[in-house]
Tab-separated table of C-alpha atoms in Angstrom:
chain	number	residue	atom	x	y	z
A	355	MET	CA	-14.418	19.128	-9.570
A	356	SER	CA	-11.771	17.326	-11.612
A	357	ARG	CA	-10.517	13.918	-10.426
A	358	CYS	CA	-8.031	11.371	-11.683
A	359	PRO	CA	-9.838	9.440	-14.436
A	360	TRP	CA	-9.559	6.066	-12.683
A	361	ALA	CA	-11.866	7.238	-9.850
A	362	LYS	CA	-15.117	6.200	-11.538
A	363	THR	CA	-17.063	4.106	-8.996
A	364	ASP	CA	-18.309	5.286	-5.606
A	365	LEU	CA	-15.742	3.075	-3.868
A	366	TYR	CA	-12.885	4.445	-5.986
A	367	VAL	CA	-14.066	8.054	-5.518
A	368	GLN	CA	-14.137	7.641	-1.738
A	369	TYR	CA	-10.668	6.052	-1.731
A	370	HIS	CA	-9.257	8.616	-4.192
A	371	ASP	CA	-10.641	11.631	-2.313
A	372	THR	CA	-9.655	10.570	1.203
A	373	GLU	CA	-6.752	8.103	1.144
A	374	TRP	CA	-4.819	7.658	-2.093
A	375	GLY	CA	-1.647	9.690	-2.028
A	376	VAL	CA	-2.007	10.881	1.574
A	377	PRO	CA	1.343	10.390	3.369
A	378	VAL	CA	1.167	7.485	5.820
A	379	HIS	CA	3.693	7.194	8.659
A	380	ASP	CA	1.687	4.841	10.868
A	381	ASP	CA	3.330	1.405	10.856
A	382	ARG	CA	0.099	-0.567	11.213
A	383	LEU	CA	-1.446	1.201	8.224
A	384	LEU	CA	1.760	0.807	6.202
A	385	PHE	CA	1.628	-2.928	6.935
A	386	GLU	CA	-2.014	-3.030	5.849
A	387	PHE	CA	-1.197	-1.400	2.516
A	388	LEU	CA	1.823	-3.666	2.003
A	389	ILE	CA	-0.332	-6.770	2.445
A	390	LEU	CA	-3.249	-5.436	0.398
A	391	GLU	CA	-1.015	-4.359	-2.490
A	392	GLY	CA	0.477	-7.861	-2.575
A	393	ALA	CA	-2.996	-9.421	-2.440
A	394	GLN	CA	-4.034	-7.237	-5.372
A	395	ALA	CA	-1.429	-8.732	-7.749
A	396	GLY	CA	-3.321	-9.890	-10.838
A	397	LEU	CA	-6.621	-8.417	-9.625
A	398	SER	CA	-8.252	-4.998	-9.660
A	399	TRP	CA	-7.707	-2.662	-6.723
A	400	GLU	CA	-11.484	-2.323	-6.480
A	401	THR	CA	-11.703	-6.063	-5.724
A	402	ILE	CA	-9.354	-5.521	-2.778
A	403	LEU	CA	-11.178	-2.386	-1.583
A	404	LYS	CA	-14.436	-4.372	-1.527
A	405	LYS	CA	-12.747	-7.016	0.641
A	406	ARG	CA	-10.790	-4.583	2.814
A	407	GLU	CA	-13.001	-4.819	5.903
A	408	ASN	CA	-12.977	-8.605	5.608
A	409	TYR	CA	-9.178	-8.490	5.396
A	410	ARG	CA	-8.985	-6.345	8.512
A	411	GLU	CA	-11.117	-8.828	10.413
A	412	ALA	CA	-9.346	-11.920	9.039
A	413	PHE	CA	-5.855	-10.479	9.656
A	414	ASP	CA	-6.404	-9.121	13.187
A	415	GLN	CA	-6.611	-5.481	12.060
A	416	PHE	CA	-3.212	-5.954	10.393
A	417	GLU	CA	-1.267	-6.098	13.647
A	418	PRO	CA	2.069	-7.440	12.362
A	419	ALA	CA	3.015	-9.048	15.696
A	420	LEU	CA	-0.176	-11.149	15.586
A	421	VAL	CA	0.024	-12.006	11.871
A	422	ALA	CA	3.674	-13.070	12.259
A	423	LYS	CA	2.617	-15.831	14.681
A	424	TYR	CA	-0.104	-17.425	12.539
A	425	GLY	CA	0.097	-21.204	12.662
A	426	GLN	CA	-1.433	-23.963	10.545
A	427	LYS	CA	-4.945	-23.635	12.019
A	428	LYS	CA	-5.119	-19.912	11.196
A	429	ARG	CA	-3.641	-20.470	7.732
A	430	LYS	CA	-6.349	-23.052	6.978
A	431	SER	CA	-9.085	-20.703	8.175
A	432	LEU	CA	-7.714	-17.938	5.925
A	433	LEU	CA	-7.688	-20.285	2.923
A	434	ALA	CA	-11.341	-21.074	3.646
A	435	ASP	CA	-12.394	-17.420	4.126
A	436	PRO	CA	-14.467	-16.207	1.133
A	437	GLY	CA	-14.090	-12.608	2.335
A	438	ILE	CA	-10.443	-12.440	1.244
A	439	VAL	CA	-8.406	-13.568	-1.761
A	440	ARG	CA	-7.911	-17.263	-1.030
A	441	ASN	CA	-4.508	-17.701	-2.582
A	442	ARG	CA	-2.075	-19.843	-0.591
A	443	LEU	CA	1.010	-17.982	-1.830
A	444	LYS	CA	-0.462	-14.583	-0.958
A	445	ILE	CA	-1.552	-15.755	2.500
A	446	GLU	CA	1.868	-17.304	3.208
A	447	ALA	CA	3.510	-14.102	1.942
A	448	ALA	CA	1.417	-11.985	4.313
A	449	ILE	CA	2.608	-14.054	7.276
A	450	GLN	CA	6.242	-14.011	6.165
A	451	ASN	CA	6.015	-10.283	5.434
A	452	ALA	CA	4.735	-9.705	8.973
A	453	GLN	CA	7.830	-11.453	10.324
A	454	MET	CA	10.123	-9.399	8.080
A	455	PHE	CA	8.198	-6.223	8.974
A	456	LEU	CA	8.966	-6.823	12.665
A	457	ALA	CA	12.651	-7.358	11.815
A	458	VAL	CA	12.710	-4.000	9.977
A	459	GLN	CA	11.086	-2.308	12.980
A	460	ASP	CA	13.772	-3.809	15.227
A	461	GLU	CA	16.502	-2.506	12.922
A	462	PHE	CA	15.141	0.967	12.110
A	463	GLY	CA	12.841	1.773	15.044
A	464	THR	CA	9.812	2.023	12.774
A	465	PHE	CA	8.931	0.629	9.381
A	466	ALA	CA	8.036	4.191	8.358
A	467	ASP	CA	11.606	5.373	9.015
A	468	TYR	CA	12.874	2.592	6.776
A	469	ILE	CA	10.373	2.807	3.916
A	470	TRP	CA	10.280	6.606	3.599
A	471	GLY	CA	14.056	6.578	3.128
A	472	PHE	CA	13.477	5.406	-0.455
A	473	VAL	CA	12.084	8.856	-1.315
A	474	GLY	CA	14.394	10.958	0.854
A	475	ASN	CA	11.813	11.119	3.673
A	476	GLU	CA	9.405	13.405	1.835
A	477	GLN	CA	6.599	13.038	-0.668
A	478	LYS	CA	7.783	13.237	-4.269
A	479	GLN	CA	5.689	15.755	-6.199
A	480	ASN	CA	4.994	14.567	-9.719
A	481	ALA	CA	3.198	16.663	-12.320
A	482	TRP	CA	1.514	14.216	-14.660
A	483	LYS	CA	-0.964	15.686	-17.143
A	484	SER	CA	-2.232	12.340	-18.438
A	485	ILE	CA	-2.738	8.918	-16.918
A	486	LYS	CA	-0.527	7.595	-19.741
A	487	GLU	CA	2.443	9.485	-18.272
A	488	VAL	CA	2.222	7.803	-14.863
A	489	PRO	CA	4.855	5.040	-14.702
A	490	ALA	CA	4.196	1.504	-13.490
A	491	LYS	CA	7.550	1.530	-11.689
A	492	THR	CA	10.487	3.865	-11.083
A	493	SER	CA	14.084	3.731	-9.915
A	494	GLU	CA	12.783	4.304	-6.363
A	495	SER	CA	10.367	1.368	-6.567
A	496	ASP	CA	13.127	-0.765	-8.134
A	497	ALA	CA	15.398	0.032	-5.165
A	498	MET	CA	12.607	-0.605	-2.647
A	499	SER	CA	11.687	-3.910	-4.282
A	500	LYS	CA	15.297	-5.102	-4.356
A	501	ASP	CA	15.852	-4.198	-0.709
A	502	LEU	CA	12.563	-5.730	0.495
A	503	LYS	CA	13.253	-8.950	-1.415
A	504	GLY	CA	16.752	-9.035	0.056
A	505	ARG	CA	15.170	-8.887	3.514
A	506	GLY	CA	12.875	-11.827	2.719
A	507	PHE	CA	9.637	-10.020	1.804
A	508	LYS	CA	7.360	-11.621	-0.826
A	509	PHE	CA	4.986	-10.111	-3.417
A	510	VAL	CA	7.087	-6.949	-3.508
A	511	GLY	CA	8.014	-6.603	-7.167
A	512	SER	CA	8.761	-3.115	-8.426
A	513	THR	CA	5.244	-2.561	-9.834
A	514	ILE	CA	3.644	-3.605	-6.529
A	515	CYS	CA	6.105	-1.359	-4.679
A	516	TYR	CA	5.221	1.601	-6.890
A	517	ALA	CA	1.495	1.076	-6.293
A	518	PHE	CA	2.288	0.951	-2.568
A	519	MET	CA	4.305	4.194	-2.827
A	520	GLN	CA	1.386	5.895	-4.568
A	521	ALA	CA	-1.162	4.598	-2.066
A	522	VAL	CA	0.772	5.657	1.052
A	523	GLY	CA	1.637	9.075	-0.329
A	524	MET	CA	5.334	8.617	-0.986
A	525	MET	CA	4.448	9.849	-4.472
A	526	ASN	CA	1.857	12.488	-5.328
A	527	ASP	CA	0.655	10.896	-8.547
A	528	HIS	CA	-2.675	12.661	-8.770
A	529	LEU	CA	-2.851	14.301	-12.174
A	530	VAL	CA	-2.171	18.057	-12.037
A	531	GLU	CA	-5.768	18.811	-13.064
A	532	CYS	CA	-7.103	16.708	-10.160
A	533	PHE	CA	-8.211	18.740	-7.131
A	534	ARG	CA	-6.254	16.411	-4.816
A	535	HIS	CA	-2.903	17.181	-6.487
A	536	ALA	CA	-2.855	20.785	-5.275
A	537	GLN	CA	-4.178	19.831	-1.819
A	538	LEU	CA	-1.467	17.226	-1.267
A	539	SER	CA	1.372	19.357	-2.642
A	540	ARG	CA	0.263	22.240	-0.397
A	541	THR	CA	0.226	19.896	2.614
A	542	ALA	CA	3.732	18.675	1.695
A	543	ARG	CA	5.043	22.256	1.473
A	544	GLU	CA	3.520	23.118	4.844
A	545	ALA	CA	5.137	20.043	6.419
A	546	LYS	CA	8.658	21.221	5.496
């Protein structure tokens, strides 16, 4: 069975085979990925995957309404938590992003309705043959980044946005030889 070449460790294989590139429309899970992608900046995604359960516990299962209300006591406990990335800017960004996330929900009904608009509300089917072809950012991620920043979100540069788009299935960036590419493109066709 052929997989994308980055799926080398057991943790990556599990993530690759079950989550990466699967379209997500659940707001709580979209918020989780938004925060985790920002936390990953400058680190490997595997580092974040290893800490994911700790993040879920530390950030109240990524319930944006709870995270948005974190005060000084909670912020200090997060900075002292070895189970997450203890970076003050990333922790502050997660709290601010929760507040902005709620504002987007108020405006659009759901965050999913807002975020999926950047790809015309359907998964973009790419056909990369080599990992070298896969871009770090695109015009869609540039537009998403600009809009999110304009709304007050942090740690949402275009490269982070593109990684988010890949993770939540807005892009099918599995290589064409990977068994998941065909599965996800078939699912997208059936959804139309």
